[in-house]
Amino acid sequence: MTPDEYVEAVLDLVERIPEGRVMSYGAVADALAERSGRASARLVGAIMARHGGSVPWHRVVTASGRLPPGHEREAQARLRAEGAPLRGAGVDMAAAGWSPEEGM
């Protein structure tokens, strides 16, 4: 998979995350690792920072549920509007976490 194809795969996966649910940067990387040969949460974060504006970027958070740095208020408002279970300043990962294996 080329770097451009990986960017597209990340964005396609983020598009599939249902409203009110989230994935961590690492979970996105892990979901694509076998197909892409890459498994870097940091790379997913960089892709989201550069290219994520056209997808539901607010649904990608840290493994602990922290919201995207620098965009916490907007992400929290969007997630609240979607009915995502929030905990403190972040997301309740146990309740909101989503995996592509759950189906669509």
mmCIF file of N, CA, C and O in Angstrom:
data_model
loop_
_atom_site.group_PDB
_atom_site.id
_atom_site.type_symbol
_atom_site.label_atom_id
_atom_site.label_comp_id
_atom_site.label_asym_id
_atom_site.label_seq_id
_atom_site.Cartn_x
_atom_site.Cartn_y
_atom_site.Cartn_z
ATOM 1 N N MET A 1 0.857 -1.175 0.000
ATOM 2 C CA MET A 1 0.000 0.000 0.000
ATOM 3 C C MET A 1 0.904 1.239 0.000
ATOM 4 O O MET A 1 1.785 1.360 0.845
ATOM 5 N N THR A 2 0.659 2.135 -0.927
ATOM 6 C CA THR A 2 1.452 3.364 -1.002
ATOM 7 C C THR A 2 1.038 4.312 0.124
ATOM 8 O O THR A 2 -0.042 4.152 0.708
ATOM 9 N N PRO A 3 1.859 5.322 0.403
ATOM 10 C CA PRO A 3 1.463 6.305 1.421
ATOM 11 C C PRO A 3 0.117 6.978 1.116
ATOM 12 O O PRO A 3 -0.697 7.172 2.017
ATOM 13 N N ASP A 4 -0.123 7.309 -0.154
ATOM 14 C CA ASP A 4 -1.402 7.931 -0.511
ATOM 15 C C ASP A 4 -2.567 6.964 -0.305
ATOM 16 O O ASP A 4 -3.644 7.369 0.135
ATOM 17 N N GLU A 5 -2.355 5.708 -0.621
ATOM 18 C CA GLU A 5 -3.394 4.701 -0.404
ATOM 19 C C GLU A 5 -3.680 4.533 1.086
ATOM 20 O O GLU A 5 -4.827 4.323 1.487
ATOM 21 N N TYR A 6 -2.623 4.632 1.912
ATOM 22 C CA TYR A 6 -2.820 4.522 3.360
ATOM 23 C C TYR A 6 -3.649 5.702 3.879
ATOM 24 O O TYR A 6 -4.558 5.518 4.689
ATOM 25 N N VAL A 7 -3.356 6.889 3.401
ATOM 26 C CA VAL A 7 -4.148 8.061 3.793
ATOM 27 C C VAL A 7 -5.615 7.810 3.456
ATOM 28 O O VAL A 7 -6.503 8.033 4.290
ATOM 29 N N GLU A 8 -5.879 7.336 2.253
ATOM 30 C CA GLU A 8 -7.257 7.066 1.838
ATOM 31 C C GLU A 8 -7.899 5.978 2.708
ATOM 32 O O GLU A 8 -9.073 6.071 3.062
ATOM 33 N N ALA A 9 -7.136 4.938 3.052
ATOM 34 C CA ALA A 9 -7.669 3.861 3.896
ATOM 35 C C ALA A 9 -8.032 4.381 5.282
ATOM 36 O O ALA A 9 -9.084 4.018 5.834
ATOM 37 N N VAL A 10 -7.184 5.241 5.850
ATOM 38 C CA VAL A 10 -7.478 5.830 7.160
ATOM 39 C C VAL A 10 -8.760 6.655 7.076
ATOM 40 O O VAL A 10 -9.670 6.501 7.895
ATOM 41 N N LEU A 11 -8.848 7.519 6.078
ATOM 42 C CA LEU A 11 -10.024 8.382 5.946
ATOM 43 C C LEU A 11 -11.288 7.565 5.681
ATOM 44 O O LEU A 11 -12.352 7.874 6.217
ATOM 45 N N ASP A 12 -11.177 6.511 4.883
ATOM 46 C CA ASP A 12 -12.334 5.641 4.618
ATOM 47 C C ASP A 12 -12.821 4.972 5.905
ATOM 48 O O ASP A 12 -14.025 4.885 6.148
ATOM 49 N N LEU A 13 -11.876 4.496 6.728
ATOM 50 C CA LEU A 13 -12.249 3.848 7.981
ATOM 51 C C LEU A 13 -12.915 4.848 8.921
ATOM 52 O O LEU A 13 -13.945 4.554 9.532
ATOM 53 N N VAL A 14 -12.363 6.039 9.033
ATOM 54 C CA VAL A 14 -12.939 7.054 9.916
ATOM 55 C C VAL A 14 -14.358 7.409 9.453
ATOM 56 O O VAL A 14 -15.245 7.609 10.280
ATOM 57 N N GLU A 15 -14.582 7.438 8.152
ATOM 58 C CA GLU A 15 -15.924 7.691 7.616
ATOM 59 C C GLU A 15 -16.934 6.661 8.097
ATOM 60 O O GLU A 15 -18.110 6.958 8.242
ATOM 61 N N ARG A 16 -16.484 5.441 8.351
ATOM 62 C CA ARG A 16 -17.370 4.337 8.737
ATOM 63 C C ARG A 16 -17.725 4.328 10.222
ATOM 64 O O ARG A 16 -18.639 3.610 10.628
ATOM 65 N N ILE A 17 -17.012 5.097 11.042
ATOM 66 C CA ILE A 17 -17.308 5.106 12.478
ATOM 67 C C ILE A 17 -18.716 5.687 12.665
ATOM 68 O O ILE A 17 -18.992 6.798 12.238
ATOM 69 N N PRO A 18 -19.607 4.927 13.298
ATOM 70 C CA PRO A 18 -20.994 5.413 13.462
ATOM 71 C C PRO A 18 -21.087 6.628 14.384
ATOM 72 O O PRO A 18 -20.231 6.837 15.252
ATOM 73 N N GLU A 19 -22.139 7.394 14.211
ATOM 74 C CA GLU A 19 -22.399 8.533 15.101
ATOM 75 C C GLU A 19 -22.451 8.048 16.540
ATOM 76 O O GLU A 19 -22.994 6.983 16.825
ATOM 77 N N GLY A 20 -21.872 8.843 17.433
ATOM 78 C CA GLY A 20 -21.889 8.521 18.849
ATOM 79 C C GLY A 20 -20.849 7.504 19.276
ATOM 80 O O GLY A 20 -20.784 7.132 20.438
ATOM 81 N N ARG A 21 -20.041 7.021 18.353
ATOM 82 C CA ARG A 21 -19.000 6.032 18.637
ATOM 83 C C ARG A 21 -17.655 6.633 18.269
ATOM 84 O O ARG A 21 -17.577 7.609 17.507
ATOM 85 N N VAL A 22 -16.575 6.059 18.774
ATOM 86 C CA VAL A 22 -15.228 6.564 18.518
ATOM 87 C C VAL A 22 -14.250 5.412 18.328
ATOM 88 O O VAL A 22 -14.533 4.268 18.706
ATOM 89 N N MET A 23 -13.111 5.735 17.756
ATOM 90 C CA MET A 23 -11.964 4.826 17.700
ATOM 91 C C MET A 23 -10.749 5.625 18.150
ATOM 92 O O MET A 23 -10.685 6.829 17.944
ATOM 93 N N SER A 24 -9.800 4.936 18.745
ATOM 94 C CA SER A 24 -8.546 5.598 19.096
ATOM 95 C C SER A 24 -7.644 5.621 17.868
ATOM 96 O O SER A 24 -7.837 4.847 16.916
ATOM 97 N N TYR A 25 -6.659 6.493 17.894
ATOM 98 C CA TYR A 25 -5.680 6.552 16.807
ATOM 99 C C TYR A 25 -5.028 5.179 16.627
ATOM 100 O O TYR A 25 -4.864 4.706 15.505
ATOM 101 N N GLY A 26 -4.686 4.551 17.743
ATOM 102 C CA GLY A 26 -4.059 3.230 17.690
ATOM 103 C C GLY A 26 -4.980 2.162 17.139
ATOM 104 O O GLY A 26 -4.546 1.267 16.408
ATOM 105 N N ALA A 27 -6.265 2.232 17.473
ATOM 106 C CA ALA A 27 -7.222 1.251 16.964
ATOM 107 C C ALA A 27 -7.382 1.385 15.453
ATOM 108 O O ALA A 27 -7.521 0.383 14.750
ATOM 109 N N VAL A 28 -7.354 2.616 14.948
ATOM 110 C CA VAL A 28 -7.414 2.828 13.502
ATOM 111 C C VAL A 28 -6.183 2.187 12.858
ATOM 112 O O VAL A 28 -6.290 1.440 11.878
ATOM 113 N N ALA A 29 -5.008 2.462 13.428
ATOM 114 C CA ALA A 29 -3.771 1.889 12.888
ATOM 115 C C ALA A 29 -3.808 0.363 12.931
ATOM 116 O O ALA A 29 -3.449 -0.302 11.951
ATOM 117 N N ASP A 30 -4.261 -0.197 14.048
ATOM 118 C CA ASP A 30 -4.323 -1.653 14.194
ATOM 119 C C ASP A 30 -5.292 -2.277 13.187
ATOM 120 O O ASP A 30 -5.024 -3.338 12.634
ATOM 121 N N ALA A 31 -6.424 -1.622 12.948
ATOM 122 C CA ALA A 31 -7.422 -2.152 12.025
ATOM 123 C C ALA A 31 -6.895 -2.234 10.597
ATOM 124 O O ALA A 31 -7.327 -3.074 9.814
ATOM 125 N N LEU A 32 -5.934 -1.373 10.277
ATOM 126 C CA LEU A 32 -5.387 -1.333 8.918
ATOM 127 C C LEU A 32 -4.017 -1.988 8.812
ATOM 128 O O LEU A 32 -3.464 -2.076 7.714
ATOM 129 N N ALA A 33 -3.453 -2.462 9.924
ATOM 130 C CA ALA A 33 -2.068 -2.937 9.961
ATOM 131 C C ALA A 33 -1.797 -4.100 9.017
ATOM 132 O O ALA A 33 -0.798 -4.094 8.287
ATOM 133 N N GLU A 34 -2.652 -5.097 9.032
ATOM 134 C CA GLU A 34 -2.393 -6.279 8.207
ATOM 135 C C GLU A 34 -2.387 -5.929 6.719
ATOM 136 O O GLU A 34 -1.524 -6.361 5.971
ATOM 137 N N ARG A 35 -3.339 -5.120 6.329
ATOM 138 C CA ARG A 35 -3.473 -4.739 4.916
ATOM 139 C C ARG A 35 -2.403 -3.742 4.482
ATOM 140 O O ARG A 35 -1.954 -3.764 3.345
ATOM 141 N N SER A 36 -1.986 -2.869 5.407
ATOM 142 C CA SER A 36 -1.094 -1.767 5.036
ATOM 143 C C SER A 36 0.372 -2.004 5.365
ATOM 144 O O SER A 36 1.240 -1.368 4.784
ATOM 145 N N GLY A 37 0.636 -2.874 6.341
ATOM 146 C CA GLY A 37 2.005 -3.037 6.798
ATOM 147 C C GLY A 37 2.460 -1.921 7.727
ATOM 148 O O GLY A 37 3.620 -1.839 8.089
ATOM 149 N N ARG A 38 1.529 -1.062 8.125
ATOM 150 C CA ARG A 38 1.834 0.047 9.033
ATOM 151 C C ARG A 38 0.990 -0.134 10.291
ATOM 152 O O ARG A 38 -0.136 -0.584 10.215
ATOM 153 N N ALA A 39 1.536 0.292 11.444
ATOM 154 C CA ALA A 39 0.774 0.185 12.691
ATOM 155 C C ALA A 39 1.175 1.315 13.634
ATOM 156 O O ALA A 39 1.573 1.084 14.761
ATOM 157 N N SER A 40 1.050 2.545 13.182
ATOM 158 C CA SER A 40 1.492 3.685 13.964
ATOM 159 C C SER A 40 0.345 4.633 14.289
ATOM 160 O O SER A 40 -0.233 5.259 13.390
ATOM 161 N N ALA A 41 0.036 4.729 15.574
ATOM 162 C CA ALA A 41 -0.984 5.677 16.016
ATOM 163 C C ALA A 41 -0.553 7.108 15.685
ATOM 164 O O ALA A 41 -1.387 7.939 15.312
ATOM 165 N N ARG A 42 0.733 7.384 15.790
ATOM 166 C CA ARG A 42 1.228 8.730 15.473
ATOM 167 C C ARG A 42 1.009 9.077 14.004
ATOM 168 O O ARG A 42 0.670 10.208 13.668
ATOM 169 N N LEU A 43 1.202 8.101 13.134
ATOM 170 C CA LEU A 43 0.968 8.337 11.711
ATOM 171 C C LEU A 43 -0.509 8.618 11.455
ATOM 172 O O LEU A 43 -0.858 9.518 10.690
ATOM 173 N N VAL A 44 -1.390 7.877 12.113
ATOM 174 C CA VAL A 44 -2.827 8.129 11.979
ATOM 175 C C VAL A 44 -3.135 9.545 12.470
ATOM 176 O O VAL A 44 -3.898 10.280 11.828
ATOM 177 N N GLY A 45 -2.542 9.950 13.578
ATOM 178 C CA GLY A 45 -2.742 11.306 14.088
ATOM 179 C C GLY A 45 -2.280 12.366 13.098
ATOM 180 O O GLY A 45 -2.966 13.378 12.894
ATOM 181 N N ALA A 46 -1.136 12.132 12.480
ATOM 182 C CA ALA A 46 -0.626 13.084 11.484
ATOM 183 C C ALA A 46 -1.557 13.152 10.276
ATOM 184 O O ALA A 46 -1.825 14.242 9.746
ATOM 185 N N ILE A 47 -2.058 12.009 9.854
ATOM 186 C CA ILE A 47 -2.993 11.980 8.722
ATOM 187 C C ILE A 47 -4.263 12.740 9.081
ATOM 188 O O ILE A 47 -4.768 13.544 8.278
ATOM 189 N N MET A 48 -4.774 12.515 10.274
ATOM 190 C CA MET A 48 -5.993 13.213 10.685
ATOM 191 C C MET A 48 -5.758 14.720 10.762
ATOM 192 O O MET A 48 -6.621 15.505 10.368
ATOM 193 N N ALA A 49 -4.595 15.129 11.256
ATOM 194 C CA ALA A 49 -4.289 16.555 11.358
ATOM 195 C C ALA A 49 -4.202 17.209 9.982
ATOM 196 O O ALA A 49 -4.649 18.339 9.794
ATOM 197 N N ARG A 50 -3.656 16.494 9.017
ATOM 198 C CA ARG A 50 -3.459 17.060 7.675
ATOM 199 C C ARG A 50 -4.670 16.901 6.759
ATOM 200 O O ARG A 50 -4.928 17.756 5.921
ATOM 201 N N HIS A 51 -5.375 15.783 6.869
ATOM 202 C CA HIS A 51 -6.396 15.442 5.888
ATOM 203 C C HIS A 51 -7.774 15.160 6.487
ATOM 204 O O HIS A 51 -8.708 14.850 5.735
ATOM 205 N N GLY A 52 -7.921 15.238 7.789
ATOM 206 C CA GLY A 52 -9.142 14.783 8.444
ATOM 207 C C GLY A 52 -10.335 15.710 8.392
ATOM 208 O O GLY A 52 -11.409 15.344 8.839
ATOM 209 N N GLY A 53 -10.178 16.895 7.835
ATOM 210 C CA GLY A 53 -11.278 17.855 7.826
ATOM 211 C C GLY A 53 -12.502 17.414 7.062
ATOM 212 O O GLY A 53 -13.603 17.902 7.312
ATOM 213 N N SER A 54 -12.346 16.476 6.144
ATOM 214 C CA SER A 54 -13.476 16.055 5.310
ATOM 215 C C SER A 54 -14.200 14.827 5.872
ATOM 216 O O SER A 54 -15.154 14.350 5.262
ATOM 217 N N VAL A 55 -13.742 14.317 7.002
ATOM 218 C CA VAL A 55 -14.350 13.142 7.633
ATOM 219 C C VAL A 55 -14.731 13.504 9.067
ATOM 220 O O VAL A 55 -14.351 14.551 9.569
ATOM 221 N N PRO A 56 -15.472 12.641 9.762
ATOM 222 C CA PRO A 56 -15.850 12.946 11.151
ATOM 223 C C PRO A 56 -14.653 12.802 12.100
ATOM 224 O O PRO A 56 -14.564 11.876 12.900
ATOM 225 N N TRP A 57 -13.737 13.736 12.012
ATOM 226 C CA TRP A 57 -12.470 13.730 12.754
ATOM 227 C C TRP A 57 -12.666 13.651 14.262
ATOM 228 O O TRP A 57 -11.821 13.123 14.975
ATOM 229 N N HIS A 58 -13.778 14.167 14.746
ATOM 230 C CA HIS A 58 -14.042 14.201 16.184
ATOM 231 C C HIS A 58 -14.267 12.803 16.759
ATOM 232 O O HIS A 58 -14.242 12.622 17.960
ATOM 233 N N ARG A 59 -14.447 11.807 15.902
ATOM 234 C CA ARG A 59 -14.666 10.432 16.350
ATOM 235 C C ARG A 59 -13.364 9.657 16.521
ATOM 236 O O ARG A 59 -13.392 8.465 16.817
ATOM 237 N N VAL A 60 -12.223 10.321 16.349
ATOM 238 C CA VAL A 60 -10.925 9.684 16.573
ATOM 239 C C VAL A 60 -10.276 10.380 17.762
ATOM 240 O O VAL A 60 -10.062 11.597 17.744
ATOM 241 N N VAL A 61 -9.997 9.604 18.807
ATOM 242 C CA VAL A 61 -9.525 10.137 20.080
ATOM 243 C C VAL A 61 -8.320 9.321 20.559
ATOM 244 O O VAL A 61 -7.952 8.334 19.932
ATOM 245 N N THR A 62 -7.750 9.709 21.674
ATOM 246 C CA THR A 62 -6.653 8.919 22.237
ATOM 247 C C THR A 62 -7.213 7.655 22.890
ATOM 248 O O THR A 62 -8.423 7.552 23.132
ATOM 249 N N ALA A 63 -6.350 6.723 23.187
ATOM 250 C CA ALA A 63 -6.773 5.461 23.806
ATOM 251 C C ALA A 63 -7.460 5.685 25.149
ATOM 252 O O ALA A 63 -8.303 4.893 25.564
ATOM 253 N N SER A 64 -7.136 6.780 25.823
ATOM 254 C CA SER A 64 -7.765 7.074 27.106
ATOM 255 C C SER A 64 -9.054 7.874 26.955
ATOM 256 O O SER A 64 -9.720 8.185 27.943
ATOM 257 N N GLY A 65 -9.416 8.229 25.708
ATOM 258 C CA GLY A 65 -10.641 8.968 25.463
ATOM 259 C C GLY A 65 -10.472 10.465 25.365
ATOM 260 O O GLY A 65 -11.456 11.188 25.201
ATOM 261 N N ARG A 66 -9.223 10.933 25.439
ATOM 262 C CA ARG A 66 -8.990 12.376 25.295
ATOM 263 C C ARG A 66 -9.313 12.805 23.878
ATOM 264 O O ARG A 66 -9.045 12.098 22.910
ATOM 265 N N LEU A 67 -9.868 14.000 23.765
ATOM 266 C CA LEU A 67 -10.315 14.525 22.480
ATOM 267 C C LEU A 67 -9.149 15.105 21.682
ATOM 268 O O LEU A 67 -8.092 15.386 22.244
ATOM 269 N N PRO A 68 -9.331 15.297 20.367
ATOM 270 C CA PRO A 68 -8.239 15.790 19.530
ATOM 271 C C PRO A 68 -7.657 17.099 20.061
ATOM 272 O O PRO A 68 -8.394 18.070 20.277
ATOM 273 N N PRO A 69 -6.356 17.124 20.285
ATOM 274 C CA PRO A 69 -5.692 18.305 20.848
ATOM 275 C C PRO A 69 -5.946 19.568 20.034
ATOM 276 O O PRO A 69 -5.842 19.561 18.810
ATOM 277 N N GLY A 70 -6.317 20.627 20.742
ATOM 278 C CA GLY A 70 -6.570 21.906 20.102
ATOM 279 C C GLY A 70 -7.997 22.043 19.575
ATOM 280 O O GLY A 70 -8.397 23.115 19.143
ATOM 281 N N HIS A 71 -8.751 20.948 19.598
ATOM 282 C CA HIS A 71 -10.118 20.960 19.077
ATOM 283 C C HIS A 71 -11.096 20.345 20.073
ATOM 284 O O HIS A 71 -12.171 19.873 19.698
ATOM 285 N N GLU A 72 -10.709 20.367 21.346
ATOM 286 C CA GLU A 72 -11.499 19.687 22.372
ATOM 287 C C GLU A 72 -12.936 20.200 22.458
ATOM 288 O O GLU A 72 -13.870 19.394 22.521
ATOM 289 N N ARG A 73 -13.114 21.499 22.471
ATOM 290 C CA ARG A 73 -14.465 22.057 22.626
ATOM 291 C C ARG A 73 -15.376 21.656 21.468
ATOM 292 O O ARG A 73 -16.508 21.227 21.676
ATOM 293 N N GLU A 74 -14.886 21.813 20.248
ATOM 294 C CA GLU A 74 -15.718 21.475 19.089
ATOM 295 C C GLU A 74 -15.990 19.974 19.039
ATOM 296 O O GLU A 74 -17.114 19.546 18.764
ATOM 297 N N ALA A 75 -14.959 19.167 19.328
ATOM 298 C CA ALA A 75 -15.147 17.710 19.317
ATOM 299 C C ALA A 75 -16.168 17.299 20.378
ATOM 300 O O ALA A 75 -17.047 16.476 20.110
ATOM 301 N N GLN A 76 -16.064 17.882 21.568
ATOM 302 C CA GLN A 76 -16.995 17.540 22.637
ATOM 303 C C GLN A 76 -18.426 17.931 22.258
ATOM 304 O O GLN A 76 -19.360 17.161 22.468
ATOM 305 N N ALA A 77 -18.588 19.086 21.654
ATOM 306 C CA ALA A 77 -19.924 19.524 21.239
ATOM 307 C C ALA A 77 -20.494 18.588 20.173
ATOM 308 O O ALA A 77 -21.672 18.209 20.234
ATOM 309 N N ARG A 78 -19.664 18.195 19.215
ATOM 310 C CA ARG A 78 -20.135 17.289 18.155
ATOM 311 C C ARG A 78 -20.493 15.921 18.732
ATOM 312 O O ARG A 78 -21.519 15.344 18.373
ATOM 313 N N LEU A 79 -19.648 15.400 19.603
ATOM 314 C CA LEU A 79 -19.911 14.096 20.198
ATOM 315 C C LEU A 79 -21.150 14.129 21.091
ATOM 316 O O LEU A 79 -21.951 13.204 21.086
ATOM 317 N N ARG A 80 -21.308 15.196 21.843
ATOM 318 C CA ARG A 80 -22.496 15.341 22.688
ATOM 319 C C ARG A 80 -23.757 15.355 21.817
ATOM 320 O O ARG A 80 -24.745 14.690 22.125
ATOM 321 N N ALA A 81 -23.710 16.083 20.693
ATOM 322 C CA ALA A 81 -24.859 16.148 19.788
ATOM 323 C C ALA A 81 -25.179 14.778 19.189
ATOM 324 O O ALA A 81 -26.341 14.490 18.878
ATOM 325 N N GLU A 82 -24.177 13.915 19.056
ATOM 326 C CA GLU A 82 -24.371 12.569 18.514
ATOM 327 C C GLU A 82 -24.799 11.569 19.586
ATOM 328 O O GLU A 82 -25.093 10.416 19.271
ATOM 329 N N GLY A 83 -24.777 12.004 20.843
ATOM 330 C CA GLY A 83 -25.176 11.116 21.928
ATOM 331 C C GLY A 83 -24.065 10.216 22.442
ATOM 332 O O GLY A 83 -24.330 9.208 23.099
ATOM 333 N N ALA A 84 -22.822 10.572 22.164
ATOM 334 C CA ALA A 84 -21.693 9.773 22.643
ATOM 335 C C ALA A 84 -21.599 9.883 24.163
ATOM 336 O O ALA A 84 -21.814 10.955 24.726
ATOM 337 N N PRO A 85 -21.286 8.783 24.842
ATOM 338 C CA PRO A 85 -21.120 8.837 26.298
ATOM 339 C C PRO A 85 -19.812 9.544 26.661
ATOM 340 O O PRO A 85 -18.735 9.072 26.318
ATOM 341 N N LEU A 86 -19.934 10.667 27.302
ATOM 342 C CA LEU A 86 -18.764 11.463 27.683
ATOM 343 C C LEU A 86 -18.415 11.188 29.136
ATOM 344 O O LEU A 86 -19.271 10.850 29.940
ATOM 345 N N ARG A 87 -17.147 11.343 29.427
ATOM 346 C CA ARG A 87 -16.662 11.170 30.798
ATOM 347 C C ARG A 87 -15.648 12.272 31.044
ATOM 348 O O ARG A 87 -14.611 12.314 30.386
ATOM 349 N N GLY A 88 -15.961 13.171 31.968
ATOM 350 C CA GLY A 88 -15.073 14.294 32.232
ATOM 351 C C GLY A 88 -14.897 15.126 30.974
ATOM 352 O O GLY A 88 -15.867 15.497 30.333
ATOM 353 N N ALA A 89 -13.653 15.375 30.591
ATOM 354 C CA ALA A 89 -13.371 16.171 29.400
ATOM 355 C C ALA A 89 -13.168 15.302 28.163
ATOM 356 O O ALA A 89 -12.757 15.791 27.125
ATOM 357 N N GLY A 90 -13.476 14.015 28.271
ATOM 358 C CA GLY A 90 -13.256 13.111 27.142
ATOM 359 C C GLY A 90 -14.434 12.193 26.901
ATOM 360 O O GLY A 90 -15.571 12.502 27.241
ATOM 361 N N VAL A 91 -14.132 11.045 26.311
ATOM 362 C CA VAL A 91 -15.145 10.058 25.939
ATOM 363 C C VAL A 91 -14.982 8.817 26.810
ATOM 364 O O VAL A 91 -13.868 8.421 27.140
ATOM 365 N N ASP A 92 -16.088 8.202 27.168
ATOM 366 C CA ASP A 92 -16.061 6.931 27.887
ATOM 367 C C ASP A 92 -15.755 5.840 26.855
ATOM 368 O O ASP A 92 -16.628 5.394 26.119
ATOM 369 N N MET A 93 -14.490 5.429 26.793
ATOM 370 C CA MET A 93 -14.052 4.484 25.760
ATOM 371 C C MET A 93 -14.726 3.124 25.883
ATOM 372 O O MET A 93 -14.997 2.472 24.876
ATOM 373 N N ALA A 94 -15.019 2.688 27.095
ATOM 374 C CA ALA A 94 -15.664 1.388 27.276
ATOM 375 C C ALA A 94 -17.055 1.376 26.638
ATOM 376 O O ALA A 94 -17.483 0.373 26.074
ATOM 377 N N ALA A 95 -17.736 2.499 26.707
ATOM 378 C CA ALA A 95 -19.094 2.580 26.165
ATOM 379 C C ALA A 95 -19.123 3.049 24.709
ATOM 380 O O ALA A 95 -20.004 2.641 23.951
ATOM 381 N N ALA A 96 -18.180 3.891 24.312
ATOM 382 C CA ALA A 96 -18.234 4.516 22.985
ATOM 383 C C ALA A 96 -17.300 3.888 21.956
ATOM 384 O O ALA A 96 -17.440 4.134 20.771
ATOM 385 N N GLY A 97 -16.342 3.083 22.411
ATOM 386 C CA GLY A 97 -15.381 2.511 21.480
ATOM 387 C C GLY A 97 -16.048 1.658 20.417
ATOM 388 O O GLY A 97 -17.001 0.922 20.702
ATOM 389 N N TRP A 98 -15.568 1.748 19.193
ATOM 390 C CA TRP A 98 -16.127 1.003 18.074
ATOM 391 C C TRP A 98 -15.018 0.290 17.324
ATOM 392 O O TRP A 98 -13.887 0.768 17.255
ATOM 393 N N SER A 99 -15.346 -0.856 16.766
ATOM 394 C CA SER A 99 -14.410 -1.625 15.970
ATOM 395 C C SER A 99 -15.076 -1.966 14.641
ATOM 396 O O SER A 99 -16.281 -2.260 14.622
ATOM 397 N N PRO A 100 -14.329 -1.971 13.549
ATOM 398 C CA PRO A 100 -14.926 -2.315 12.253
ATOM 399 C C PRO A 100 -15.517 -3.710 12.235
ATOM 400 O O PRO A 100 -16.420 -4.004 11.453
ATOM 401 N N GLU A 101 -15.074 -4.598 13.122
ATOM 402 C CA GLU A 101 -15.607 -5.950 13.190
ATOM 403 C C GLU A 101 -17.051 -5.979 13.672
ATOM 404 O O GLU A 101 -17.746 -6.977 13.516
ATOM 405 N N GLU A 102 -17.511 -4.891 14.290
ATOM 406 C CA GLU A 102 -18.894 -4.822 14.764
ATOM 407 C C GLU A 102 -19.868 -4.765 13.601
ATOM 408 O O GLU A 102 -21.055 -4.957 13.777
ATOM 409 N N GLY A 103 -19.353 -4.488 12.409
ATOM 410 C CA GLY A 103 -20.190 -4.454 11.217
ATOM 411 C C GLY A 103 -20.864 -3.130 11.020
ATOM 412 O O GLY A 103 -20.824 -2.249 11.840
ATOM 413 N N MET A 104 -21.478 -3.035 9.868
ATOM 414 C CA MET A 104 -22.176 -1.799 9.497
ATOM 415 C C MET A 104 -23.560 -2.153 9.014
ATOM 416 O O MET A 104 -23.788 -3.107 8.393
#
